[in-house]
Structures are given as C-alpha cells and as structure tokens.
PDB file of C-alpha atoms in Angstrom:
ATOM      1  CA  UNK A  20      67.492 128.273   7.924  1.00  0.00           C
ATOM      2  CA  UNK A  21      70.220 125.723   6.609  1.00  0.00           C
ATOM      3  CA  UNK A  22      73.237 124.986   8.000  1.00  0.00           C
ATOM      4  CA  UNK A  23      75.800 126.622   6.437  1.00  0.00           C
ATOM      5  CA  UNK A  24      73.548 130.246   7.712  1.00  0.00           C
ATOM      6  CA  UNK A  25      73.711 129.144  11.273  1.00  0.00           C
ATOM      7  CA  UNK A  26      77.497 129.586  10.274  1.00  0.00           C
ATOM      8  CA  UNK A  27      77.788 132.521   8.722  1.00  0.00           C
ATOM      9  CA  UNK A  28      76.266 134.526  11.070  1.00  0.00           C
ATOM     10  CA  UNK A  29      79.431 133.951  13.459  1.00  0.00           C
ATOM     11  CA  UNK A  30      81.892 134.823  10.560  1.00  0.00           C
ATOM     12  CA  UNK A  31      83.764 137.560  12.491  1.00  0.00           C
ATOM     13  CA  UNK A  32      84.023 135.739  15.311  1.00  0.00           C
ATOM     14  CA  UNK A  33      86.022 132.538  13.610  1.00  0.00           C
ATOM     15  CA  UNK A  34      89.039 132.548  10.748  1.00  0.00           C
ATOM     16  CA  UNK A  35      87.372 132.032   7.667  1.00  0.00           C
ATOM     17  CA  UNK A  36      88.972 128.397   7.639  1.00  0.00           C
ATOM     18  CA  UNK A  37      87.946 127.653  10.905  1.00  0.00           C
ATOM     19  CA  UNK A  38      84.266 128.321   9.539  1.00  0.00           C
ATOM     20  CA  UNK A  39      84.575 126.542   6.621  1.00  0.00           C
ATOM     21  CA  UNK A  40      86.121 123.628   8.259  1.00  0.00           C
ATOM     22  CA  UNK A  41      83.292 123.467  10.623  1.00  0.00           C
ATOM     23  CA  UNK A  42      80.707 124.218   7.714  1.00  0.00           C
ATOM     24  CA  UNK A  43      81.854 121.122   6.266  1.00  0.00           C
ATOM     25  CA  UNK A  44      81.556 118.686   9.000  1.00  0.00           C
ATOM     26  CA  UNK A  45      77.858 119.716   9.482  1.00  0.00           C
ATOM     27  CA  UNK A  46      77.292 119.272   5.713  1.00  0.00           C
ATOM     28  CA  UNK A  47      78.914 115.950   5.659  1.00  0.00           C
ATOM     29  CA  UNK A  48      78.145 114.487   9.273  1.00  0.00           C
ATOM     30  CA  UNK A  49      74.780 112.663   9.964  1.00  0.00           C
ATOM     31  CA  UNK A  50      72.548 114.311  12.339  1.00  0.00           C
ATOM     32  CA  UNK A  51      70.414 111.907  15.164  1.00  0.00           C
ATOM     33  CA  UNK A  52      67.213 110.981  14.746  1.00  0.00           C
ATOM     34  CA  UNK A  53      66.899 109.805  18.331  1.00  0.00           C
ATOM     35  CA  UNK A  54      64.764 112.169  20.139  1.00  0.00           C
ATOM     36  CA  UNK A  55      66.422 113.536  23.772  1.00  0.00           C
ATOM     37  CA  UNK A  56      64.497 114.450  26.752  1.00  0.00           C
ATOM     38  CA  UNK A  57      63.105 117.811  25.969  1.00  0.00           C
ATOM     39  CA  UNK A  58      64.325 120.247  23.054  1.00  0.00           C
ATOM     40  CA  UNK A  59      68.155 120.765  23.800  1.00  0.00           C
ATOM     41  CA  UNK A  60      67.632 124.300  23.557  1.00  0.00           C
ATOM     42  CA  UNK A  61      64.733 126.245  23.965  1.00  0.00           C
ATOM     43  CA  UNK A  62      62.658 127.253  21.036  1.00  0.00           C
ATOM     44  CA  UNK A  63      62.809 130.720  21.747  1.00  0.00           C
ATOM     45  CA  UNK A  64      66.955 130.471  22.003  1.00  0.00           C
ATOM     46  CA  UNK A  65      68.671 131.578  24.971  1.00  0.00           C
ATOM     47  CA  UNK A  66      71.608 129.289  26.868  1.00  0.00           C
ATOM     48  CA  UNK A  67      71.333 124.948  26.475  1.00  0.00           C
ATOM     49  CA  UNK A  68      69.362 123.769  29.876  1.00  0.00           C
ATOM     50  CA  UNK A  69      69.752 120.682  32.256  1.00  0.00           C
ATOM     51  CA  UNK A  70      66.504 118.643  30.945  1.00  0.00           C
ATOM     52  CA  UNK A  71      64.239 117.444  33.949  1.00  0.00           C
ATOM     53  CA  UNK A  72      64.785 113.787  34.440  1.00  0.00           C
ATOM     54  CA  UNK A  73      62.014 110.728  32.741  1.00  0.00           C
ATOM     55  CA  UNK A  74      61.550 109.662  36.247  1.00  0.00           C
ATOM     56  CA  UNK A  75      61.654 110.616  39.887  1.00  0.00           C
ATOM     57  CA  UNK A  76      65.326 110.998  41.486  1.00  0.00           C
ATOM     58  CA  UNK A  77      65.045 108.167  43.664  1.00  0.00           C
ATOM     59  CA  UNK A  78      62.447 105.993  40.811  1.00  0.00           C
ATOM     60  CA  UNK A  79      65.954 103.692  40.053  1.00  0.00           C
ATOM     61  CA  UNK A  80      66.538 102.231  43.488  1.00  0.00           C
ATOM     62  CA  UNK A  81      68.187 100.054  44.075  1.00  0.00           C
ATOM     63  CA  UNK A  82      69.800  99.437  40.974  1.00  0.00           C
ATOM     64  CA  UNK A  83      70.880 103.564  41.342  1.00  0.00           C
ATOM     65  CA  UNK A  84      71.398 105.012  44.521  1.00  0.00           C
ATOM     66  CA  UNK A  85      69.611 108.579  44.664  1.00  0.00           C
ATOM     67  CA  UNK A  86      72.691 109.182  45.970  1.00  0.00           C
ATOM     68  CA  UNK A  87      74.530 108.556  42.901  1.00  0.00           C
ATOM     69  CA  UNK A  88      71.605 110.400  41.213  1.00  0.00           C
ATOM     70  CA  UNK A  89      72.013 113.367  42.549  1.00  0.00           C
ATOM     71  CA  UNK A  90      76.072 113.380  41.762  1.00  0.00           C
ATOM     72  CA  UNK A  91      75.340 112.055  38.924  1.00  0.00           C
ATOM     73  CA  UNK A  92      72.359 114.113  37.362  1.00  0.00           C
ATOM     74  CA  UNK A  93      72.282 116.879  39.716  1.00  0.00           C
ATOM     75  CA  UNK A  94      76.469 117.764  39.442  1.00  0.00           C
ATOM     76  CA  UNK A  95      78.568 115.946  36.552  1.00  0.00           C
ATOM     77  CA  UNK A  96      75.318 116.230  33.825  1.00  0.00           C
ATOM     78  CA  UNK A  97      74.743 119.823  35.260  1.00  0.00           C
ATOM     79  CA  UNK A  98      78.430 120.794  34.956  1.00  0.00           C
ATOM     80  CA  UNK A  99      78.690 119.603  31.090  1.00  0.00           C
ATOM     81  CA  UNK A 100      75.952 121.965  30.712  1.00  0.00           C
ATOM     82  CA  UNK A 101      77.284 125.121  32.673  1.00  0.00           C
ATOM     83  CA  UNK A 102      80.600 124.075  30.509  1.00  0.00           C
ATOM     84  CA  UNK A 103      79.108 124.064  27.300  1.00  0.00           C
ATOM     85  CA  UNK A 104      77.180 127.321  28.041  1.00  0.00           C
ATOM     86  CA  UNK A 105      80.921 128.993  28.688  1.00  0.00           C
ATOM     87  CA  UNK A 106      82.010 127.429  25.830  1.00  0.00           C
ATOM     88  CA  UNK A 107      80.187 128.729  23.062  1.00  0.00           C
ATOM     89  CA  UNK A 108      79.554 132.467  24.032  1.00  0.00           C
ATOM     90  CA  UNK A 109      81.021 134.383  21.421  1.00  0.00           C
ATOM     91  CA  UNK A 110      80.714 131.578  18.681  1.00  0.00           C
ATOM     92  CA  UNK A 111      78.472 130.255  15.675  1.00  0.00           C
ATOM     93  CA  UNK A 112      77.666 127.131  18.051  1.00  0.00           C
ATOM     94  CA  UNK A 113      75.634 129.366  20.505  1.00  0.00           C
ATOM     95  CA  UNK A 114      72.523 129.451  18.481  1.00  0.00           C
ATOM     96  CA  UNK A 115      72.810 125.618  17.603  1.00  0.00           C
ATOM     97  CA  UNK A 116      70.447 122.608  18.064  1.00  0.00           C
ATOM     98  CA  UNK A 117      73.008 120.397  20.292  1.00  0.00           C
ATOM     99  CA  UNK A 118      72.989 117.340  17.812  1.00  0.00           C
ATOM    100  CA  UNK A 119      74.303 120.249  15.475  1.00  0.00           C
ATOM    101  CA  UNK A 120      76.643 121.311  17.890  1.00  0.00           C
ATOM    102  CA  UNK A 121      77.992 117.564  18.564  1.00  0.00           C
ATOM    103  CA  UNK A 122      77.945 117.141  14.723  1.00  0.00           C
ATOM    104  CA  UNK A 123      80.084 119.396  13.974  1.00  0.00           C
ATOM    105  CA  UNK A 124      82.690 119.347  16.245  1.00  0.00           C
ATOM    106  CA  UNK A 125      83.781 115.387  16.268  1.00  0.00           C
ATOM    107  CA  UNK A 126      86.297 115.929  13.900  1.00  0.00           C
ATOM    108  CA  UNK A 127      87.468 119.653  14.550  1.00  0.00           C
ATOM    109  CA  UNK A 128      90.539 119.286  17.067  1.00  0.00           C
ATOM    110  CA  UNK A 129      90.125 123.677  17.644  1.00  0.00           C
ATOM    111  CA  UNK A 130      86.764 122.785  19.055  1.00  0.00           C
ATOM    112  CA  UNK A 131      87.384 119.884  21.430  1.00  0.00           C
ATOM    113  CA  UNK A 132      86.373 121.436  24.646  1.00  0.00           C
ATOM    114  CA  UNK A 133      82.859 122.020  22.951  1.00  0.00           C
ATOM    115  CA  UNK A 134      82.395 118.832  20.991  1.00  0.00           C
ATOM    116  CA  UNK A 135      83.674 117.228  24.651  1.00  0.00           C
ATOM    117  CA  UNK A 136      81.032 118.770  26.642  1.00  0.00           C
ATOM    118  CA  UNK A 137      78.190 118.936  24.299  1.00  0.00           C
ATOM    119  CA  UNK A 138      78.570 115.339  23.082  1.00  0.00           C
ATOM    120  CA  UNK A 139      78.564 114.474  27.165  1.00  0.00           C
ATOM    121  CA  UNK A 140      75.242 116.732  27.452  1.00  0.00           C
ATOM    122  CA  UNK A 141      73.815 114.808  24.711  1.00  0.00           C
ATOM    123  CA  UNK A 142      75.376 111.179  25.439  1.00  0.00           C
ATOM    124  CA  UNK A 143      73.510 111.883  29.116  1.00  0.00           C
ATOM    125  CA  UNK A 144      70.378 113.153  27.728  1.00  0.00           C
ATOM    126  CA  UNK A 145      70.543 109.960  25.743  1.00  0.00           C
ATOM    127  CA  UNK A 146      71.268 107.698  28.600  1.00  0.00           C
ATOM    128  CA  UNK A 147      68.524 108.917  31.136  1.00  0.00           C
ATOM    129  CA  UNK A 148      66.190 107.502  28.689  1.00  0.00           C
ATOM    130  CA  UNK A 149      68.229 104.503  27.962  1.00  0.00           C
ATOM    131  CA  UNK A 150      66.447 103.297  32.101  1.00  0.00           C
ATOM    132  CA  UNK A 151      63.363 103.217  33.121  1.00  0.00           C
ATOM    133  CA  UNK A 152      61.756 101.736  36.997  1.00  0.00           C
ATOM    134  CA  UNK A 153      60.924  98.195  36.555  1.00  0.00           C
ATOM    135  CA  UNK A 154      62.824  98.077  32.971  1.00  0.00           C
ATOM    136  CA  UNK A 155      64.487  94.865  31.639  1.00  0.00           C
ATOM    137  CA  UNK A 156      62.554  91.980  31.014  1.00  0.00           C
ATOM    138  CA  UNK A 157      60.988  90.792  27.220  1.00  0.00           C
ATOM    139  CA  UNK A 158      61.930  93.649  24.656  1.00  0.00           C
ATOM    140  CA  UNK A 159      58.392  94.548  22.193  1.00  0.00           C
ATOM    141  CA  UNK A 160      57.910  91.939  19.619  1.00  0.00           C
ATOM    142  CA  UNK A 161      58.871  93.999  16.712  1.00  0.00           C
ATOM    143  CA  UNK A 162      62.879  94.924  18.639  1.00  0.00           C
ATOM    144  CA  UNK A 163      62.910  91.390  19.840  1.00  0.00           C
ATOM    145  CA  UNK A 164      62.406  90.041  16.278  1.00  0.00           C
ATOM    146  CA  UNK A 165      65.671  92.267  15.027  1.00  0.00           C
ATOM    147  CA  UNK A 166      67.800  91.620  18.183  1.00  0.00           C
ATOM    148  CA  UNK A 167      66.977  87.534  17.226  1.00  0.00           C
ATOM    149  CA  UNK A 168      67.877  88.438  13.349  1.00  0.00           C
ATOM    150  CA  UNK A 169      71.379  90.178  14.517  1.00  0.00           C
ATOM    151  CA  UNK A 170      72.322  88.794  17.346  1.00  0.00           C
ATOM    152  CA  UNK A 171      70.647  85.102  17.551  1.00  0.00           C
ATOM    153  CA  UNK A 172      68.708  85.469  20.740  1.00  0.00           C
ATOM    154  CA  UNK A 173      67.936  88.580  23.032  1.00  0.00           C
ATOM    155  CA  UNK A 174      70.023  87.145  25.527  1.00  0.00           C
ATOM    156  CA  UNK A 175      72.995  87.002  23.042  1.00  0.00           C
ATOM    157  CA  UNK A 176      72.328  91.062  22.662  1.00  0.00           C
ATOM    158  CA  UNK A 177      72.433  91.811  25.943  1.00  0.00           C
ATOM    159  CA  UNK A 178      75.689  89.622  26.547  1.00  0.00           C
ATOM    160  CA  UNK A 179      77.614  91.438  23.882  1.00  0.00           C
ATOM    161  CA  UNK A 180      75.864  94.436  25.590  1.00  0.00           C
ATOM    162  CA  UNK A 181      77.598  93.514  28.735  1.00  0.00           C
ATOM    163  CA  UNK A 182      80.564  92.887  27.520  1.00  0.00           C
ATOM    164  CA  UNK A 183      81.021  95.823  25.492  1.00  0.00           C
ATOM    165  CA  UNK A 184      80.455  97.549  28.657  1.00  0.00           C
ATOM    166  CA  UNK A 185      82.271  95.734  30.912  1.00  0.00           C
ATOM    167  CA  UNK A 186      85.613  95.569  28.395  1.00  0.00           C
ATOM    168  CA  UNK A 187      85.338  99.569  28.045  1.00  0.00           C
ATOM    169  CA  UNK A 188      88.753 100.447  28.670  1.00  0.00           C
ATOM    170  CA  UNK A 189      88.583 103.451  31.518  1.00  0.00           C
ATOM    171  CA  UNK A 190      85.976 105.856  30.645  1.00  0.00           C
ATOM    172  CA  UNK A 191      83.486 105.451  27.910  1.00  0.00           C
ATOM    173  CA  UNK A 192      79.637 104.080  26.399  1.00  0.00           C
ATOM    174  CA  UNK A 193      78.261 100.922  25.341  1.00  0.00           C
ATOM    175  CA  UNK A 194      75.610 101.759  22.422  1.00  0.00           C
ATOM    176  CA  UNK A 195      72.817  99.525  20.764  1.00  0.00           C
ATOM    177  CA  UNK A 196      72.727 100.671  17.466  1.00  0.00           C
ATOM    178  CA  UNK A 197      71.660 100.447  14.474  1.00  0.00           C
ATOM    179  CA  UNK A 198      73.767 100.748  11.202  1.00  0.00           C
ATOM    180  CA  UNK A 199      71.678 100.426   7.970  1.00  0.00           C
ATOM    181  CA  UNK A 200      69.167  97.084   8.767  1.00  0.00           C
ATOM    182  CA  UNK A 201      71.129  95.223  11.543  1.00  0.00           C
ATOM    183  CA  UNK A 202      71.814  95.850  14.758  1.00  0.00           C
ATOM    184  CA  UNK A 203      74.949  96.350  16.469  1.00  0.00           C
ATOM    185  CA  UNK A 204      76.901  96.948  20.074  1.00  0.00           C
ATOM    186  CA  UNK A 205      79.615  99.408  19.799  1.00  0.00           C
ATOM    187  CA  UNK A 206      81.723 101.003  22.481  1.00  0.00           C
ATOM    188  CA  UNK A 207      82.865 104.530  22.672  1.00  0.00           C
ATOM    189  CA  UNK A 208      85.272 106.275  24.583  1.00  0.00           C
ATOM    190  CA  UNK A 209      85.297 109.474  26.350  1.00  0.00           C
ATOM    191  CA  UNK A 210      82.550 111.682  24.685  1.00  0.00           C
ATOM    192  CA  UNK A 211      82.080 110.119  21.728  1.00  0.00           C
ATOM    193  CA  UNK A 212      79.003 109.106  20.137  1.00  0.00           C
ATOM    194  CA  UNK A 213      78.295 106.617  17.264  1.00  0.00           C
ATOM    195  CA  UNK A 214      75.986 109.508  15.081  1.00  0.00           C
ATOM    196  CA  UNK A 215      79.502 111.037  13.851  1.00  0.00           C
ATOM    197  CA  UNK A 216      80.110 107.572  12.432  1.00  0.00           C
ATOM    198  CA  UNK A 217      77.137 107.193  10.676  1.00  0.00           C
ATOM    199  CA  UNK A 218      75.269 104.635  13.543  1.00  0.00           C
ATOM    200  CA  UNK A 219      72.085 105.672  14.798  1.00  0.00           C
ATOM    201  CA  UNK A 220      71.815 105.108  18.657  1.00  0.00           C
ATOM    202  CA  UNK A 221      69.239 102.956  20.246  1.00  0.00           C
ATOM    203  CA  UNK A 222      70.260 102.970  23.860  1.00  0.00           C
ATOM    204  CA  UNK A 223      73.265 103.291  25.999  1.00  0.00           C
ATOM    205  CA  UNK A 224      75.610 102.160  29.406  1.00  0.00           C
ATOM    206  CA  UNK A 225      77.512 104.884  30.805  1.00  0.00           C
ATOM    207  CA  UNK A 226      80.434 103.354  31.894  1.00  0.00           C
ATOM    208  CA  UNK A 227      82.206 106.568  33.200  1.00  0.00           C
ATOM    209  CA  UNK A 228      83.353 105.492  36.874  1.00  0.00           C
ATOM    210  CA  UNK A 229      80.734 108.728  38.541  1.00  0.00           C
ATOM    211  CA  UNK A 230      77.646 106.360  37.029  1.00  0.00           C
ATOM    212  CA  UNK A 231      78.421 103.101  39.766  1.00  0.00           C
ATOM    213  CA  UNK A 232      81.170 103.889  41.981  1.00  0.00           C
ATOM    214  CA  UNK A 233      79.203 105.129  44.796  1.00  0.00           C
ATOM    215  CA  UNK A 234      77.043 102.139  44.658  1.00  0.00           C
ATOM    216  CA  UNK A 235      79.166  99.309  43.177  1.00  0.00           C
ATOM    217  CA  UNK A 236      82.694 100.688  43.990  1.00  0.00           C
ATOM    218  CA  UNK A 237      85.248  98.655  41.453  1.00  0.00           C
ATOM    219  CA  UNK A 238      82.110  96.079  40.381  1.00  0.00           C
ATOM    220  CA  UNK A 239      81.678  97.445  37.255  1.00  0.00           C
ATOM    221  CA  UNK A 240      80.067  94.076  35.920  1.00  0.00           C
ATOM    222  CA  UNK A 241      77.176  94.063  39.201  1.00  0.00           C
ATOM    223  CA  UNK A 242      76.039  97.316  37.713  1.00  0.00           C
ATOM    224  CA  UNK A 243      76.163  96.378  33.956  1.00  0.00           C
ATOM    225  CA  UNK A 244      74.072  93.017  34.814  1.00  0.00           C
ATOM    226  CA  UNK A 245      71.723  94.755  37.300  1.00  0.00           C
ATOM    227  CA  UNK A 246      71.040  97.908  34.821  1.00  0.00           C
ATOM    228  CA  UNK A 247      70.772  95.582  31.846  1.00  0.00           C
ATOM    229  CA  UNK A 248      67.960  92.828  34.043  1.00  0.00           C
ATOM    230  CA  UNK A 249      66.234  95.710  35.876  1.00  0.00           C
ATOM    231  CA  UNK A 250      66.229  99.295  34.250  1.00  0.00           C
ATOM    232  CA  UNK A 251      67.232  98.847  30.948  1.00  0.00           C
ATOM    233  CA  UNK A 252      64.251 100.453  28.247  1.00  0.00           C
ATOM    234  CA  UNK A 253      64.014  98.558  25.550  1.00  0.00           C
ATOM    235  CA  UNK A 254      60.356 100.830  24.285  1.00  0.00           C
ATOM    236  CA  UNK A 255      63.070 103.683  23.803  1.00  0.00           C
ATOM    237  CA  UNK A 256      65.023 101.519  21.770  1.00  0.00           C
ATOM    238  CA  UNK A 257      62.418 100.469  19.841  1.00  0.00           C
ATOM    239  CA  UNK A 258      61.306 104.004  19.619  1.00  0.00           C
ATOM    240  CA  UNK A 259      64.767 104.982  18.018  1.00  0.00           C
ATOM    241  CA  UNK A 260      64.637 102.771  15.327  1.00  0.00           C
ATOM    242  CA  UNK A 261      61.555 103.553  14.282  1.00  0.00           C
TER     243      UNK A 261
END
C-alpha cells in the first residue's frame, strides 16, 4: 500500500485540501531509516503503544535517577502516547507507521498537536536508545574513523555535542547526524526532528528540563558531560548510519 492510499482512505474525514496538503508532505518528506525500539505500531494495527525500555528502569544510575526514569519514561513518554492516540481517532493518521505520521505533519500548521506529540513519541523512542549502562568510552572503529573525518577528533564531536546541548535555548534535542557523507551536530527545538530536513539521526540529548531536573536541578552541563562520558551509545549510532 503506498502512501497516498493510507490517505485516501480518510477522505471524508479531512477537506479535500487538507488531504492533499498532507499527501504531499509524505510524498516529498524523507522517511527515517533509524530503527526505534519495537514497531511503533503493532503489525496487526490497533492504537500506537509505550515501547518497553532497552534496559532495566534503574540500569542508568547514577547518571539517571530511576526516579527521573519513572517521570520520565513512565509519565511524560507515556502521556505523548495517550495524546497521540486522542489525536488521531477519526483521521487518515490512525492507521500510520509513526515516522509516517511525524513525516507528514512537520510542515502542516492544522496538524500541530499530532506532528507535536508523535514527533515527541518518536524523538523519545529515539533517545532511549541513544544510552546504554556503562556507555561512553571509544566509539567502533568504523564511527570513530567518520567522527575523526568530520569533526577532527572524537573528542571534538562530543564537544560540539555538548555544546549544542548545552546552548539549546529552553526546550529542545541535540542530534548526531548524518547529512549525505559527513557528519554533523544539529539542535532542535521543541518536537522537532532533523528527518523532515533531510538529516538522518544517529543519536540524541534530550534537553527538555523533565530529562535532568530531578537529578541535576539547573546543571544542565553536569548531565550533558556525565550522559555523553558514561551512557552515551555510540553501537546505535553506528548502527544508524549503516
């Protein structure tokens, strides 16, 4: 099934240039190749799920709190979920893949609600597997060589890492991406996500407030440096870029 028919099927529910509005930012936005957790939706349809979690609750101390897990995961990742289920009863977005979902509704102002919380959904997905216990450390030889041929040095990456994330202004992401054969750092703000821009995400640093306030109050830069030394997973990175 293409993607203009996942469209189609909800044409009595939108205008008819609602629909082709939307029909056009799936055919001309890039969809991820990064994988997330589980299937965003199950095969077998039915409403988008909270995927279980790479790693025990309490496997990131004490870098994360499983205190600031359990907010964390267990309420703000949950609620973008519960959100996005609301959202899109009634609507051709119900039966979508979520990278479809996020796709096209970056640029489509009547569906910000849904691109909002089904870009968060994915962004968290995404940033689960950005950490890993005992993570940090030497990146695989074959990431390390293109961090050193973009960057200079794998500690030059993970300063412009840091200071993406550290210079996010309020809310927002620091990505590793890549865009064509280099590597980059990008920040985004809010929901947003680099795929819409034609960057393919390697890993990411929420830098929304709920992902170190508990445990680092106003030290945004103590959990940027710890997260980057101690749990960052470079294999998923790698893994992205394939």
């Amino acid at each position: 099934m293409n993607r203009r028919h996942f469209l189609t099927m909800g044409m009595g529910l939108l205008s008819s240039s609602a629909l082709l509005k939307t029909a056009q930012a799936l055919e001309s936005t890039p969809v991820p190749t990064a994988p997330t957790i589980v299937p965003a939706k199950p095969s077998n349809g039915g409403a988008y799920t909270l995927p279980s979690l790479p790693y025990a609750e309490n496997a990131l101390n004490p870098v994360i709190s499983s205190e600031t897990m359990s907010y964390h995961y267990g309420k703000h990742h949950q609620a973008y979920v519960n959100k996005l289920n609301e959202l899109v009863v009634g609507t051709p977005f119900a039966d979508m893949p979520l990278d479809m979902v996020v796709a096209a509704t970056a640029k489509d102002s009547q569906h910000k609600a849904i691109f909002n919380n089904a870009a968060q959904t994915w962004n968290h997905n995404f940033y689960w597997q950005s950490l890993k216990p005992n993570g940090g450390g030497e990146p695989p030889a074959a990431l390390k060589a293109k961090l050193e041929s973009s960057f200079g040095s794998v500690e030059a990456a993970k300063k412009a890492l840091a200071d993406a994330a550290m210079t996010q202004f309020g809310s927002g992401w620091a990505w590793l991406v890549a865009d064509g054969d280099k590597l980059k750092v990008v920040q985004t703000s809010n929901a947003d996500v680099p795929f819409t821009n034609g960057l393919k995400p390697l890993l990411t640093i929420d830098v929304w407030e709920h992902a170190y306030y508990i445990d680092y109050r106003n030290k945004r830069a103590d959990y940027v440096n710890a997260l980057l030394d101690k749990l960052i997973n470079w294999e998923f990175a790698l893994k992205n870029l394939g």
